[in-house]
Amino acid sequence: MRNVAVAGIGQTKFGEHWDKSIRDLIVEAGNSAINDASIERNEIDSLFIGCMSSGRYTGQEHLGALAADNLRLGHIPATRFEGACASGSLALRNAYINVASGRSDVAIVLGVEKMTDVAGDEAITSLAAAGDQEWEAAIGLTFAGLYALMARKHMHDYGTTREQMALVSVNNHHNGFNNKYAQFQTKITVDDVLKSSMVADPLRLLDCSPITDGAAALVLMSADKARAVENPVWMIGTGQGSDTIALHDRASYTEIMATKVAAREALTDARIEMNNIDVLEVHDCFSINEIIALEDLGFCAKGDGGRFVENGEISLSGSIPTNTSGGLKAGGHPVGATGVRQAIDIVRQLRGDAFNKVNAQKGLTLNIGGSGATAVINVFSTEGK
Ligand code: COA
């Protein structure tokens, strides 16, 4: 397998884009990544795009061809990937495998979601389709509801407190403040979280990621092609795992097995250990999920995630800076774009142009689909393997 470089990155601002269509977002992010990579369009030989639900949100499907057409990339193979909120990371993983295997030399990876063209309740109903339609969504269980069940169980079993969950949001809003692409560039306090409106007990508004429009893109290249790229960042590993589509079928409500399976594969592929990772972008769709992610990835013991956060370990000066760009909470969560955006923020850290710089040589993204039925981990480094 060949070494794979990240040669260029680009994204739109995340937020409400009522003046732009889904194709406008794709073109803006795609062009920005192509410019950043300083390549000609005819060098790109494959396109991978992640999107969860463009049909329900905008009426537009067939995004692979639409993206290749509107980015003027000619007749290259162009494919869409769907794994709920993990769609973007799935597209990136498959592009990486194609470039590493020699099937593609230069691939463009995109992620997109345009969620605000429909009313809020319709957006939430569409998201619920990532769960079990017959046993969860049909009886009114939303994603906030599912993660509220996980939060309650975590509080019950491990003594995790409301304040500890709130600190996840406080950290991520603190980091999002300097990120010009973030949906919310506002700092918040624990008190703000605890006083925000109830969404699904115990989760409140400021525990939740928002509904967002946005797109993100990056260009992957084989090591040969990347010779001209100054100080490239390398993608060195990928892993993917699955679990039951319905939460109630799982052995545990407080761990996500798909994450553990994905982590094993990704670390083996990258030929490193988890303690080699210096910076994380994890899936904080709800504050409890960041706590569970830190435990499942092994940065703290099962049940200790709340205390780990309370001790400041995830802050910019902590032992494992996490969601240094603001995460999904402050940055926004256009679901199909999120995994690509997470990768971009790790690349920014590794090449030294992050909004909140930390000292990092290796970084990892964890992108979760549904309540944990899909997990994808991608790993990046300042050095190839
Ligand atoms: N964090 C902070 N502020 C938020 C917010 C969030 N997550 N969501 C909305 N707001 C703000 C809006 O900016 C708006 O502020 P304004 O009045 O100053 O303009 C206000 O709250 C009301 O916004 P609205 O869009 O009416 O919120 P809502 O009550 O319809 O939706 C949630 C709020 C939390 C229910 C919704 O964002 C949600 O369901 N989020 C989860 C999405 C999800 O499940 N993703 C998949 C994860 S697996």
mmCIF file of C-alpha atoms and ligand atoms in Angstrom, residues 85 124 127 143-144 147 184 199 205-206 208-211 283 285-286 329 333 335 370, ligand 1:
data_model
loop_
_atom_site.group_PDB
_atom_site.id
_atom_site.type_symbol
_atom_site.label_atom_id
_atom_site.label_comp_id
_atom_site.label_asym_id
_atom_site.label_seq_id
_atom_site.Cartn_x
_atom_site.Cartn_y
_atom_site.Cartn_z
ATOM 1 C CA CYS A 85 -23.684 11.319 10.547
ATOM 2 C CA ILE A 124 -35.241 16.228 13.282
ATOM 3 C CA LEU A 127 -32.302 12.658 11.318
ATOM 4 C CA PHE A 143 -31.609 11.459 18.497
ATOM 5 C CA ALA A 144 -31.697 13.803 21.464
ATOM 6 C CA TYR A 147 -28.560 10.134 23.687
ATOM 7 C CA PHE A 184 -21.448 29.704 17.053
ATOM 8 C CA VAL A 199 -34.609 19.184 24.986
ATOM 9 C CA LEU A 205 -30.204 23.006 24.327
ATOM 10 C CA LEU A 206 -26.533 23.733 25.043
ATOM 11 C CA CYS A 208 -26.865 19.584 21.632
ATOM 12 C CA SER A 209 -25.189 20.108 18.280
ATOM 13 C CA PRO A 210 -27.307 22.361 16.050
ATOM 14 C CA ILE A 211 -29.013 21.952 12.679
ATOM 15 C CA HIS A 283 -18.278 13.243 17.701
ATOM 16 C CA CYS A 285 -23.383 15.498 18.724
ATOM 17 C CA PHE A 286 -24.561 15.595 22.358
ATOM 18 C CA LYS A 329 -21.392 21.638 19.319
ATOM 19 C CA HIS A 333 -23.102 19.648 12.429
ATOM 20 C CA VAL A 335 -24.190 15.752 9.178
ATOM 21 C CA GLY A 370 -26.784 7.240 14.517
HETATM 22 N N1 COA B 1 -26.740 25.252 20.497
HETATM 23 C C1 COA B 1 -26.847 26.564 20.743
HETATM 24 N N2 COA B 1 -27.850 27.347 20.273
HETATM 25 C C2 COA B 1 -28.753 26.755 19.495
HETATM 26 C C3 COA B 1 -28.704 25.383 19.173
HETATM 27 C C4 COA B 1 -27.647 24.626 19.708
HETATM 28 N N3 COA B 1 -27.548 23.323 19.455
HETATM 29 N N4 COA B 1 -29.753 25.069 18.377
HETATM 30 C C5 COA B 1 -30.421 26.209 18.183
HETATM 31 N N5 COA B 1 -29.834 27.226 18.864
HETATM 32 C C6 COA B 1 -30.289 28.610 18.967
HETATM 33 C C7 COA B 1 -30.621 29.209 17.624
HETATM 34 O O1 COA B 1 -29.497 29.891 17.082
HETATM 35 C C8 COA B 1 -31.724 30.164 17.988
HETATM 36 O O2 COA B 1 -31.147 31.329 18.556
HETATM 37 P P1 COA B 1 -31.786 32.785 18.281
HETATM 38 O O3 COA B 1 -33.177 32.709 18.836
HETATM 39 O O4 COA B 1 -30.870 33.681 19.023
HETATM 40 O O5 COA B 1 -31.758 32.940 16.803
HETATM 41 C C9 COA B 1 -32.470 29.453 19.107
HETATM 42 O O6 COA B 1 -31.509 28.561 19.692
HETATM 43 C C10 COA B 1 -33.681 28.677 18.627
HETATM 44 O O7 COA B 1 -33.296 27.940 17.472
HETATM 45 P P2 COA B 1 -34.210 26.807 16.855
HETATM 46 O O8 COA B 1 -33.632 26.482 15.518
HETATM 47 O O9 COA B 1 -35.653 27.248 16.918
HETATM 48 O O10 COA B 1 -33.962 25.614 17.843
HETATM 49 P P3 COA B 1 -34.844 24.332 18.006
HETATM 50 O O11 COA B 1 -35.398 24.364 19.394
HETATM 51 O O12 COA B 1 -35.787 24.144 16.873
HETATM 52 O O13 COA B 1 -33.753 23.170 17.890
HETATM 53 C C11 COA B 1 -32.429 21.499 18.919
HETATM 54 C C12 COA B 1 -32.801 22.982 18.882
HETATM 55 C C13 COA B 1 -31.343 21.303 19.941
HETATM 56 C C14 COA B 1 -33.654 20.663 19.292
HETATM 57 C C15 COA B 1 -31.939 21.065 17.509
HETATM 58 O O14 COA B 1 -30.856 21.879 17.149
HETATM 59 C C16 COA B 1 -31.519 19.617 17.477
HETATM 60 O O15 COA B 1 -32.359 18.713 17.377
HETATM 61 N N6 COA B 1 -30.228 19.346 17.521
HETATM 62 C C17 COA B 1 -29.723 17.974 17.430
HETATM 63 C C18 COA B 1 -29.468 17.611 16.002
HETATM 64 C C19 COA B 1 -29.165 16.147 15.864
HETATM 65 O O16 COA B 1 -29.835 15.279 16.402
HETATM 66 N N7 COA B 1 -28.135 15.799 15.089
HETATM 67 C C20 COA B 1 -27.763 14.437 14.868
HETATM 68 C C21 COA B 1 -26.963 13.974 15.998
HETATM 69 S S1 COA B 1 -26.692 12.221 16.006
#
